[in-house]
XYZ file of C-alpha atoms in Angstrom:
762
model
C 0.062 -0.003 0.030
C 1.092 3.700 -0.777
C 0.319 6.651 1.153
C -1.429 10.082 0.312
C -2.254 13.585 1.767
C -5.557 14.352 3.051
C -6.961 17.430 5.003
C -9.411 18.480 7.720
C -11.692 19.761 5.125
C -11.729 16.292 3.492
C -12.441 14.072 6.503
C -15.568 12.356 7.413
C -17.286 13.798 10.407
C -16.775 10.690 12.344
C -13.106 10.507 11.451
C -11.918 13.926 12.462
C -9.900 12.725 15.365
C -7.377 10.827 13.265
C -6.566 13.979 11.302
C -6.831 16.797 13.844
C -3.242 16.205 14.784
C -2.023 16.370 11.266
C -3.242 19.732 10.274
C -4.946 22.743 11.764
C -6.156 26.103 10.369
C -4.862 29.325 11.565
C -6.883 31.657 13.931
C -10.422 30.865 12.838
C -10.175 27.411 14.184
C -9.914 26.100 17.619
C -9.334 22.262 18.609
C -11.027 20.975 21.472
C -12.359 17.594 22.691
C -15.875 16.510 23.168
C -17.298 13.859 25.324
C -17.405 11.322 22.410
C -15.571 12.262 19.356
C -13.185 15.155 18.615
C -14.585 18.220 16.879
C -13.388 21.399 15.403
C -14.847 24.349 17.086
C -15.550 27.256 14.811
C -15.157 30.677 16.226
C -18.411 32.341 15.691
C -21.989 31.617 15.720
C -21.667 27.968 15.204
C -19.597 25.019 16.500
C -19.421 22.396 13.941
C -17.157 20.060 12.047
C -16.711 20.795 8.496
C -16.714 18.432 5.568
C -16.335 18.764 1.675
C -19.150 17.723 -0.665
C -19.150 15.286 -3.597
C -20.540 17.424 -6.218
C -18.998 15.080 -9.057
C -20.958 12.491 -10.144
C -18.848 9.272 -10.543
C -18.465 7.599 -13.697
C -18.190 3.991 -12.789
C -19.599 0.801 -14.152
C -22.769 0.833 -11.752
C -23.706 4.451 -12.642
C -23.181 3.844 -16.302
C -25.335 0.594 -16.213
C -28.038 2.385 -14.254
C -28.329 5.189 -17.019
C -28.231 2.569 -19.631
C -31.138 0.565 -18.155
C -33.328 3.633 -17.465
C -36.100 3.921 -19.874
C -37.222 7.290 -21.536
C -40.214 7.301 -19.247
C -37.838 7.276 -16.242
C -35.631 9.865 -17.548
C -38.752 12.211 -18.083
C -39.801 11.229 -14.499
C -36.421 12.443 -13.411
C -36.625 15.688 -15.078
C -40.305 16.285 -14.154
C -39.428 15.791 -10.500
C -36.712 18.496 -10.531
C -39.260 20.811 -11.627
C -41.889 19.708 -9.123
C -39.490 20.126 -6.427
C -38.818 23.717 -7.602
C -42.519 24.373 -7.497
C -42.772 22.825 -3.763
C -39.767 24.943 -2.762
C -41.335 27.989 -4.112
C -44.789 27.154 -2.539
C -43.299 26.243 0.801
C -40.962 29.219 1.055
C -43.735 31.513 0.066
C -45.936 30.134 2.732
C -43.432 30.452 5.420
C -42.557 34.047 4.316
C -46.427 34.914 4.756
C -46.428 33.051 8.131
C -43.387 35.067 9.369
C -44.979 38.326 8.465
C -48.225 37.579 9.919
C -46.736 36.344 13.003
C -44.424 39.440 13.386
C -46.927 41.985 12.525
C -49.324 40.608 15.154
C -46.915 40.066 17.910
C -45.040 43.225 17.501
C -48.567 44.924 16.833
C -49.948 43.737 20.114
C -46.789 45.042 21.873
C -46.926 48.305 20.380
C -50.584 48.973 20.828
C -50.056 48.021 24.613
C -47.352 50.463 24.769
C -49.223 53.194 23.203
C -52.408 52.776 25.086
C -50.279 53.124 28.329
C -48.670 56.190 27.014
C -51.916 57.777 26.195
C -53.006 57.393 29.818
C -49.543 58.981 30.906
C -48.608 55.824 32.744
C -45.050 56.025 31.306
C -43.260 53.830 33.701
C -45.739 51.112 33.127
C -45.396 51.623 29.437
C -41.790 51.125 29.558
C -42.135 47.798 31.787
C -44.738 46.652 29.420
C -42.567 47.223 26.234
C -39.160 46.088 27.794
C -41.009 42.950 29.367
C -42.577 41.946 26.030
C -39.146 42.348 24.286
C -37.196 40.182 27.020
C -39.852 37.388 26.855
C -39.609 37.282 23.101
C -35.869 37.612 23.043
C -35.361 34.902 25.643
C -37.615 32.509 23.557
C -35.635 32.967 20.506
C -32.218 32.612 22.341
C -33.400 29.433 24.245
C -34.493 27.779 20.825
C -30.948 28.472 19.343
C -29.007 27.547 22.325
C -30.863 24.345 23.426
C -32.215 23.039 19.914
C -30.344 24.206 17.007
C -27.170 26.399 17.596
C -26.585 26.499 13.961
C -29.694 28.634 13.600
C -28.067 31.796 15.170
C -27.085 34.466 12.826
C -28.204 35.301 9.233
C -27.488 31.800 7.643
C -26.406 33.290 4.461
C -22.676 32.762 5.054
C -23.403 29.048 5.835
C -25.628 28.590 2.619
C -22.687 30.502 0.597
C -20.040 27.992 2.006
C -22.228 25.003 1.341
C -22.959 26.102 -2.389
C -19.209 26.419 -2.437
C -18.762 22.766 -1.345
C -18.588 22.753 2.471
C -20.958 20.857 4.513
C -21.198 22.370 8.107
C -22.821 20.317 10.735
C -26.622 20.716 11.034
C -26.802 23.851 8.929
C -29.603 22.572 6.879
C -31.099 20.096 9.359
C -34.846 19.868 10.271
C -34.214 21.362 13.502
C -32.515 24.235 12.194
C -35.314 24.965 10.008
C -37.827 25.035 12.949
C -35.609 27.196 15.082
C -35.009 29.477 12.136
C -38.755 30.163 11.586
C -39.612 30.792 15.051
C -36.500 32.376 16.402
C -36.718 34.681 13.545
C -40.312 35.653 14.419
C -39.616 36.207 18.088
C -36.224 38.032 17.461
C -37.724 40.471 14.945
C -40.850 40.975 17.024
C -38.719 41.619 20.081
C -37.554 44.921 18.656
C -33.786 43.911 17.985
C -32.196 45.805 15.095
C -32.201 42.756 12.984
C -34.301 41.586 9.983
C -35.996 38.428 8.939
C -34.567 38.676 5.322
C -31.177 36.886 5.860
C -32.817 34.096 7.909
C -35.548 33.616 5.112
C -32.749 32.563 2.707
C -31.454 30.064 5.265
C -35.083 28.962 5.630
C -35.536 28.475 1.683
C -32.471 26.561 1.764
C -33.272 24.131 4.503
C -36.698 23.572 2.977
C -34.923 22.554 -0.227
C -32.579 20.429 1.552
C -35.295 18.510 3.288
C -37.043 18.055 0.007
C -34.098 17.274 -2.030
C -32.546 14.454 0.034
C -35.914 12.713 0.461
C -36.611 13.533 4.131
C -34.312 13.009 7.102
C -33.083 9.709 8.310
C -32.437 11.095 11.834
C -36.086 12.110 12.212
C -37.619 8.911 10.530
C -38.719 10.974 7.466
C -37.613 9.123 4.335
C -38.983 8.559 0.899
C -37.021 5.692 -0.925
C -38.525 6.778 -4.245
C -36.293 10.106 -4.034
C -32.991 7.970 -3.753
C -31.972 9.337 -7.345
C -31.768 12.797 -5.761
C -29.564 11.657 -2.914
C -26.260 13.121 -4.275
C -24.789 16.436 -3.408
C -25.130 17.748 -7.158
C -28.836 17.705 -7.184
C -29.153 18.664 -3.634
C -26.932 21.679 -4.554
C -29.241 22.773 -7.313
C -32.253 22.593 -5.099
C -30.550 24.701 -2.406
C -29.566 27.273 -4.957
C -33.431 27.408 -5.855
C -34.251 27.596 -2.092
C -31.923 30.654 -1.454
C -33.342 32.404 -4.367
C -36.909 31.850 -3.170
C -35.811 33.087 0.323
C -34.789 36.414 -1.156
C -37.844 36.547 -3.246
C -40.147 35.942 -0.211
C -38.448 38.407 2.017
C -38.329 41.399 -0.400
C -41.052 40.335 -2.919
C -38.263 40.510 -5.455
C -38.298 37.376 -7.675
C -35.865 38.777 -10.169
C -33.561 39.981 -7.415
C -33.758 36.485 -5.782
C -32.305 34.925 -9.025
C -29.566 37.503 -9.429
C -28.601 37.168 -5.569
C -28.293 33.551 -6.076
C -26.230 34.015 -9.017
C -24.061 36.857 -7.729
C -23.561 36.160 -4.096
C -24.678 32.618 -2.975
C -23.744 30.209 -5.816
C -20.337 29.275 -6.571
C -21.139 27.150 -9.734
C -23.902 28.093 -12.338
C -25.497 26.891 -15.512
C -28.270 27.877 -17.807
C -30.795 24.958 -16.709
C -30.474 25.975 -13.141
C -31.146 29.682 -14.185
C -34.455 28.678 -15.747
C -35.547 26.499 -12.454
C -34.476 29.225 -9.994
C -36.429 31.770 -11.972
C -39.570 29.454 -11.924
C -39.102 28.993 -8.298
C -39.075 32.690 -7.516
C -41.959 33.168 -9.782
C -44.184 30.801 -7.614
C -43.057 32.639 -4.482
C -44.237 36.043 -5.899
C -47.748 34.412 -6.946
C -48.114 33.041 -3.306
C -47.150 36.319 -1.899
C -49.554 38.384 -4.129
C -52.435 36.015 -3.474
C -52.026 36.293 0.264
C -51.639 39.977 0.166
C -55.035 40.139 -1.578
C -56.570 37.895 1.117
C -55.143 39.707 4.061
C -55.827 43.254 2.728
C -59.595 42.664 3.803
C -58.542 42.245 7.473
C -58.495 38.576 7.712
C -54.864 38.422 9.057
C -55.414 40.393 12.234
C -52.817 43.499 12.214
C -51.325 42.132 9.161
C -51.910 43.990 5.878
C -49.774 45.410 3.104
C -47.337 46.640 5.701
C -46.298 43.235 6.778
C -44.455 42.720 3.408
C -41.903 45.132 2.452
C -42.951 47.364 -0.276
C -41.589 50.957 -0.185
C -43.471 52.538 -3.199
C -41.755 55.809 -4.002
C -42.873 56.142 -7.588
C -45.075 59.178 -6.608
C -41.895 61.227 -6.275
C -40.690 63.190 -9.358
C -37.356 61.902 -10.325
C -35.663 65.056 -11.847
C -31.977 65.562 -10.934
C -29.230 67.899 -11.876
C -25.384 68.387 -11.237
C -25.671 69.123 -7.593
C -27.892 66.009 -7.308
C -25.045 64.048 -8.988
C -22.491 65.475 -6.624
C -24.820 64.490 -3.738
C -25.050 60.924 -5.042
C -21.350 60.502 -5.275
C -21.151 61.977 -1.762
C -23.485 59.294 -0.783
C -21.408 56.583 -2.504
C -18.179 57.588 -0.807
C -19.895 57.924 2.627
C -21.633 54.466 2.151
C -18.295 52.870 1.419
C -16.559 54.144 4.264
C -19.423 53.487 6.772
C -19.756 50.043 5.236
C -16.250 49.150 5.677
C -16.168 50.352 9.283
C -19.353 48.325 9.873
C -17.815 45.258 8.632
C -14.551 45.753 10.637
C -16.534 46.513 13.858
C -18.976 43.562 13.342
C -15.684 41.240 12.969
C -14.407 42.505 16.218
C -17.807 41.971 17.869
C -18.134 38.537 16.448
C -14.754 37.423 17.704
C -15.791 38.727 21.162
C -19.073 36.988 21.222
C -17.600 33.715 20.305
C -15.505 33.808 23.557
C -18.530 34.432 25.417
C -20.738 31.983 23.798
C -18.301 29.151 24.301
C -19.272 29.333 28.084
C -22.635 27.442 27.483
C -26.315 28.069 26.769
C -26.998 29.864 29.877
C -24.300 32.504 29.031
C -25.882 33.011 25.576
C -29.129 33.638 26.952
C -28.032 36.150 29.365
C -26.158 37.925 26.645
C -29.337 38.170 24.711
C -31.314 39.400 27.501
C -28.522 42.235 27.937
C -28.845 43.317 24.482
C -32.498 43.171 24.531
C -32.591 45.280 27.778
C -30.146 47.780 26.177
C -32.257 47.820 22.899
C -35.373 48.610 24.772
C -33.695 51.406 26.877
C -32.654 52.989 23.653
C -35.974 52.556 21.737
C -38.027 53.992 24.650
C -35.549 56.381 26.237
C -34.043 58.244 23.023
C -37.507 59.623 21.826
C -37.427 61.564 25.172
C -34.612 63.759 23.699
C -36.654 64.814 20.723
C -38.962 67.984 21.047
C -42.659 67.644 19.879
C -43.320 68.861 16.316
C -46.697 70.241 15.259
C -48.670 68.122 12.925
C -48.461 69.288 9.086
C -51.542 70.708 7.904
C -51.463 68.573 4.600
C -50.543 65.173 6.173
C -51.821 62.347 4.188
C -52.523 60.132 7.339
C -53.701 60.801 10.745
C -51.660 62.911 12.862
C -50.758 61.998 15.570
C -51.027 58.368 14.816
C -52.021 55.858 17.786
C -52.192 52.700 15.517
C -49.315 50.069 15.170
C -47.638 51.752 12.296
C -47.564 55.289 10.934
C -45.474 58.438 10.359
C -46.608 60.601 13.201
C -46.318 58.819 16.731
C -47.679 60.954 19.433
C -45.444 59.370 22.275
C -45.517 61.969 25.265
C -46.560 64.909 23.009
C -49.858 67.028 23.518
C -52.671 66.961 20.948
C -51.853 67.944 17.489
C -48.107 67.273 17.949
C -45.925 64.232 17.336
C -42.544 62.873 18.207
C -40.409 62.325 15.156
C -37.883 59.910 16.988
C -40.729 57.859 18.295
C -41.910 57.421 14.998
C -38.812 55.607 14.072
C -38.012 53.701 17.323
C -41.474 52.587 18.462
C -42.306 50.980 15.049
C -41.414 47.543 13.414
C -38.152 47.948 11.623
C -40.057 47.526 8.209
C -42.338 50.511 9.194
C -39.519 52.731 10.217
C -37.672 52.304 6.828
C -41.247 53.053 5.212
C -41.255 56.146 7.159
C -37.707 57.234 6.209
C -38.479 56.501 2.438
C -41.712 58.356 2.636
C -41.913 61.092 -0.099
C -43.099 64.781 -0.078
C -42.218 64.885 3.643
C -39.342 67.144 3.637
C -39.794 68.393 7.318
C -40.996 65.322 8.879
C -37.773 64.322 10.752
C -35.662 66.995 12.392
C -31.889 66.821 11.263
C -30.947 66.212 15.182
C -33.466 63.281 15.301
C -31.771 61.707 12.173
C -28.453 61.933 13.537
C -29.605 60.300 16.873
C -31.505 57.310 15.273
C -28.515 56.768 12.574
C -26.052 56.572 15.499
C -28.344 54.443 17.692
C -29.146 52.003 14.752
C -25.406 51.794 13.624
C -24.476 50.907 17.030
C -27.214 48.347 17.916
C -26.953 46.839 14.522
C -23.330 45.910 15.061
C -23.628 44.652 18.814
C -26.756 42.675 17.936
C -25.509 40.466 15.271
C -23.644 37.470 16.602
C -25.996 36.913 19.611
C -27.765 33.492 19.772
C -30.870 34.499 17.861
C -31.540 34.360 14.062
C -30.502 37.812 12.767
C -30.443 39.316 9.385
C -28.036 42.147 8.142
C -30.297 43.542 5.533
C -32.574 45.487 7.556
C -30.091 47.072 10.067
C -28.120 48.174 6.994
C -31.111 49.446 5.136
C -32.377 51.180 8.125
C -28.977 53.190 8.921
C -28.421 54.029 5.204
C -31.731 55.308 4.533
C -31.517 57.390 7.394
C -28.068 59.026 6.652
C -29.482 59.285 2.943
C -32.318 61.434 4.428
C -29.934 63.439 6.240
C -27.830 64.392 3.178
C -31.010 65.072 1.277
C -31.854 67.498 4.056
C -28.484 69.081 3.762
C -28.697 69.487 0.029
C -32.168 70.651 0.170
C -31.613 74.276 -0.996
C -29.731 73.246 -4.226
C -31.288 69.804 -4.836
C -34.338 68.859 -6.754
C -34.540 65.196 -5.679
C -37.220 64.294 -3.144
C -35.698 63.275 0.390
C -37.309 60.066 0.167
C -35.208 59.326 -3.059
C -32.107 60.402 -1.069
C -33.059 57.852 1.617
C -33.399 55.141 -1.064
C -29.955 56.029 -2.477
C -28.362 55.925 1.136
C -29.712 52.638 1.714
C -28.154 51.466 -1.553
C -24.819 52.964 -0.733
C -24.712 51.378 2.803
C -25.808 48.006 1.141
C -23.109 48.262 -1.391
C -20.471 49.247 1.121
C -21.220 46.415 3.583
C -22.606 43.499 1.172
C -20.255 44.224 -1.782
C -23.006 43.215 -4.282
C -24.152 45.440 -7.181
C -26.554 43.751 -9.688
C -28.697 41.922 -7.104
C -28.938 44.813 -4.940
C -29.894 47.153 -7.695
C -32.680 44.877 -8.869
C -33.977 44.261 -5.340
C -34.195 47.905 -4.355
C -35.985 48.786 -7.540
C -38.581 45.900 -7.004
C -39.050 46.962 -3.631
C -39.573 50.716 -4.462
C -41.368 50.110 -7.738
C -39.589 53.188 -9.579
C -37.418 52.528 -12.511
C -36.736 56.113 -13.128
C -34.356 55.988 -10.315
C -32.080 53.182 -11.606
C -29.236 55.197 -13.082
C -28.512 56.914 -9.588
C -28.961 53.430 -7.700
C -26.463 51.880 -10.129
C -24.007 54.900 -9.710
C -24.007 54.804 -5.914
C -23.729 51.196 -5.603
C -20.625 51.215 -7.940
C -19.005 53.820 -5.957
C -19.794 52.557 -2.557
C -18.544 49.079 -3.365
C -15.380 50.312 -4.890
C -14.714 52.331 -1.709
C -15.355 49.502 0.513
C -13.271 47.187 -1.378
C -10.277 49.405 -0.683
C -10.297 48.580 3.111
C -11.801 44.993 3.773
C -14.121 42.212 2.201
C -17.807 42.019 2.229
C -19.520 41.102 5.438
C -20.503 37.701 4.308
C -17.080 36.882 3.256
C -15.804 38.046 6.602
C -18.157 35.904 8.637
C -17.231 32.972 6.396
C -13.714 33.193 7.221
C -14.321 33.806 10.755
C -16.523 30.840 11.218
C -13.342 28.857 9.782
C -15.341 27.320 6.931
C -12.870 26.359 4.134
C -14.384 28.811 1.485
C -12.621 28.519 -1.933
C -12.538 32.251 -3.265
C -13.286 32.820 -7.034
C -9.828 34.436 -7.759
C -6.851 32.575 -6.509
C -4.112 34.242 -4.501
C -1.304 35.974 -6.427
C 1.311 33.953 -5.041
C -0.370 30.767 -6.277
C 1.097 31.664 -9.729
C 4.710 31.126 -8.296
C 3.777 27.498 -7.257
C 2.854 24.216 -9.132
C 0.379 21.575 -7.823
C 3.249 19.237 -6.652
C 4.479 21.829 -4.353
C 1.461 21.808 -1.886
C 1.130 17.829 -1.803
C 2.003 16.630 1.604
C 1.669 13.559 3.591
C 1.440 9.673 2.546
C -0.395 8.447 -0.185
C -2.755 5.463 0.302
C -3.712 3.522 -2.965
C -5.565 0.366 -3.507
C -5.038 -2.355 -6.115
C -7.983 -3.019 -8.419
C -8.750 -6.234 -6.672
C -7.794 -5.524 -2.915
C -7.523 -7.463 0.260
C -10.575 -6.743 2.526
C -8.093 -6.301 5.431
C -6.003 -3.725 3.588
C -9.261 -1.637 3.115
C -10.441 -1.991 6.643
C -7.007 -0.969 7.957
C -6.854 2.109 5.548
C -10.411 3.169 6.636
C -9.700 2.871 10.301
C -6.266 4.517 10.267
C -7.133 7.526 7.954
C -9.914 10.063 7.371
C -9.530 9.982 3.647
C -12.529 10.366 1.590
C -11.086 9.347 -1.594
C -8.532 6.621 -2.631
C -6.590 6.352 -5.926
C -7.039 2.771 -7.451
C -3.971 1.473 -9.318
C -3.880 -1.859 -11.420
C -0.995 -3.812 -11.396
C 0.055 -7.046 -13.388
C -1.662 -9.366 -14.179
C -4.817 -6.930 -14.539
C -2.605 -4.403 -16.650
C 0.803 -4.520 -18.508
C 2.331 -1.791 -16.272
C 1.020 0.009 -13.202
C -1.794 2.452 -14.413
C -4.272 4.625 -12.555
C -7.451 3.076 -12.795
C -9.597 5.833 -11.049
C -10.751 6.998 -7.710
C -13.077 5.381 -5.084
C -14.886 7.023 -2.344
C -15.055 5.953 1.381
C -18.748 6.014 1.306
C -18.796 3.468 -1.519
C -16.289 1.397 0.041
C -18.247 1.200 3.223
C -21.378 -0.004 1.368
C -19.403 -2.693 -0.640
C -17.889 -4.040 2.600
C -21.175 -4.089 4.263
C -22.467 -6.167 1.250
C -19.680 -8.883 1.719
C -19.134 -9.575 -1.912
C -15.783 -11.205 -1.363
C -13.752 -13.909 -3.005
C -11.015 -16.081 -1.782
C -9.059 -15.449 -4.953
C -7.674 -12.361 -6.543
C -9.955 -12.390 -9.625
C -12.062 -9.707 -11.216
C -15.549 -9.889 -10.484
C -17.835 -11.842 -12.846
C -21.376 -10.846 -14.221
C -23.313 -12.313 -11.062
C -21.045 -10.392 -8.699
C -21.621 -7.393 -10.556
C -25.405 -7.908 -10.316
C -24.963 -8.350 -6.558
C -23.063 -5.089 -6.281
C -25.716 -3.358 -8.477
C -28.492 -4.349 -5.898
C -26.684 -2.492 -3.076
C -28.030 1.070 -2.029
C -24.881 3.252 -2.476
C -27.110 6.476 -1.584
C -26.802 5.173 2.136
C -23.112 5.350 2.213
C -22.779 8.830 3.910
C -24.759 7.516 6.883
C -22.485 4.339 7.268
C -19.768 4.121 9.615
C -16.979 1.646 9.946
C -18.224 0.574 13.305
C -21.490 -0.600 11.477
C -19.413 -3.141 9.520
C -19.308 -6.817 10.898
C -16.141 -8.121 9.182
C -15.106 -11.641 10.449
C -11.378 -12.580 11.005
C -11.349 -14.994 8.306
C -12.904 -12.387 5.674
C -9.941 -10.000 6.254
C -7.628 -12.268 4.121
C -10.557 -12.458 1.156
C -10.454 -10.018 -1.735
C -12.901 -7.647 -3.289
C -13.043 -6.221 -6.661
C -13.163 -2.474 -6.777
C -13.691 -1.817 -10.441
C -17.442 -1.490 -10.537
C -17.388 1.358 -8.043
C -14.324 3.159 -9.162
C -14.726 6.507 -10.847
C -12.573 5.685 -13.852
C -12.461 9.473 -15.078
C -11.413 11.587 -12.021
C -10.421 15.066 -12.719
C -6.667 15.040 -12.964
C -3.882 17.678 -13.537
C -0.360 17.402 -14.510
C 1.956 18.096 -11.524
C 3.511 21.020 -13.311
C 0.461 22.798 -13.611
C 0.369 26.167 -11.549
C -1.492 26.042 -8.381
C -3.572 29.209 -9.573
C -4.860 27.368 -12.733
C -5.497 24.178 -10.593
C -7.423 26.198 -8.035
C -9.789 27.884 -10.520
C -10.634 24.334 -12.092
C -11.064 22.913 -8.539
C -13.657 25.546 -7.789
C -15.264 25.954 -10.983
C -16.153 22.364 -11.545
C -16.994 21.742 -7.880
C -14.566 19.165 -6.986
C -13.678 17.476 -3.792
C -10.643 15.418 -5.187
C -8.107 16.219 -7.873
C -5.555 13.835 -8.884
C -2.100 14.977 -9.411
C -0.420 12.742 -12.103
C 3.378 12.650 -13.062
C 4.783 14.519 -16.173
C 7.082 12.067 -17.056
C 6.965 8.400 -17.630
C 8.502 5.384 -15.702
C 7.212 6.738 -12.432
C 4.057 5.673 -10.220
C 0.873 6.728 -11.950
C -0.175 9.204 -9.431
C 1.731 11.686 -7.425
C -1.052 12.631 -4.935
C -4.483 14.063 -4.451
C -5.306 17.734 -3.850
C -8.390 18.553 -1.745
C -9.928 21.900 -0.630
C -7.505 22.376 2.323
C -4.478 22.199 0.008
C -5.778 25.416 -1.785
C -6.313 27.506 1.175
C -3.944 30.385 2.164
C -3.487 28.930 5.669
C -1.872 25.647 4.307
C 0.041 27.243 1.275
C 1.548 29.938 3.498
C 2.236 27.355 6.180
C 4.472 25.601 3.911
C 5.974 28.554 2.082
C 5.696 31.491 4.724
C 7.883 33.982 2.572
C 6.121 33.512 -0.968
C 3.571 36.075 0.204
C 6.034 38.788 -0.739
C 7.401 37.568 -3.830
C 6.556 39.683 -6.945
């Protein structure tokens, strides 16, 4: 037997202990012992082992025979099921989006009505106790769900989905328990008044729904459907999860086209035209579901929920006319958005690193931290409006002033009749309604400049310290809130020379801050246009997004990229590092290489599986099965486990006959990932028997010559979506394989660990 390299990113969950001592990541990872098995603790919201995914469909005798035997009807059913799954994902995600909005509007509405009623009776202390008490109860419920049921549900979920579509499977990020906590934890967290949104969690929710459907249920919870076994592969599951992520954006923002572009620009690392059609179909289904329920709820059938529950900031009534001073103001907004966005990302990174240390102390500490942030948020939301002066109601107000309902532009708070508190109109509202107030058109003097300064500072600060606590929390809404606030502020400052409405300035401010933090352009532009229903502002939105993204990129990466790195997920970037051009593939191959013969001893296979955590093993044919040693292909650990469990052994070292191949074909290789070495019952006398690996060997694995530049190999590895890449020798007369490259071998932590000075080469 020969020996090969492996990596933490390439080991099975149950075999991490054998590899931890071999390699570790740099600062993002901590290694610690659990009670049962060794785990990799990720600094951040989640603690999970990481594992790469097999997006490549193996071309072996069994797969080829299976496709040859399929009839046209079966192929048609396979294609039809893909579209049916897209339909189900769209329907389910749309229904969950409606449920989230109805729940948040009614729970938050009850809390705000109770507070307003007590304020009208001048019982201010009781109003605060009621307001803060409701927030505490909801926050503690969300934290308890995350701490005790599904820690992976904390945070936005977009970084985890992005990493999954890149080829990294972190533990439990798409589990049914995570889906449950994501839905209800997001409802409680948003209704609790935190400066968070339900939009990021909706992306994670859509992905969880797609994962549950695509893998035919969950074996852990006894929900399995055998007739879906053809979809139990990572490639089909990845496609469905891409549809789910797009559906989540469509359900959160009522932006079906924006959802498709978000999946293309930010979430997915791999794309093709067929996936574009299915994703578009999924988001169209979501849009139809949302529109149908909006019509149903507009008649008052959904309690306090109405059109306000689903985000729609219609600014089409504002006249879009701009001149040279307006262009200068837009450029200024872009620069401010880039600077504030990069600072926001920097501070979020520092806060997350601090929270990771706190959250490691246990579930109780996580809940205490959530309660502390909830108290601080309640104090700010209720206390800061007391700093504002009462403003007389405008004579031409289109809505009632002062407003005593759940939402509205003019909150009375402590003001006398005929007056309103502009800060209370922002703080004592749901986040969606606060954004709607900031984007309102033809209301130039509604908010005082000092009130806008106070609200911006509070939201900016609270948004930073809230993300990272143990609740489902999205970043879109805090960023839009802060951006629309300083956008309106700039609009007030440019009022003497500007022709643009302050509501349009708020939109451009939100766009600039989104571009400065998220570093997306096309998808954000379309999402904002679908949200505001105004195509005339398109050129200005495009300009401000480009400027803010460019400014932000000068300082750091996008917020989701930073969080992926902080969580220690081995994410492969689209562009390789510059120093990779100075290395070739063989330079990063380390460790021993393990290969199997085409007909191998059972004992050798069991020993290799037990002593390593490798997921892929090269198979080399030697005489008499070939004239000279040649690379037969690659065999997966999961397939080896299924084959050993089937016990199709022979005492002689011979190729499998037709009847043996028929027995192998009857084995269910889709169950390989759930199979462990401890599940095998191999007797001592069977260890000296032989097993033919040829029927399960991928005879055409992706291979590169050892002299290929590491940068070129990294691009191929990521764009094709590989887990293993064989490195073959350039010259003849050598062993047919040099080594195997896995995800870990391309990561900067590994490359710079081997060559610490290469970073500085030109």
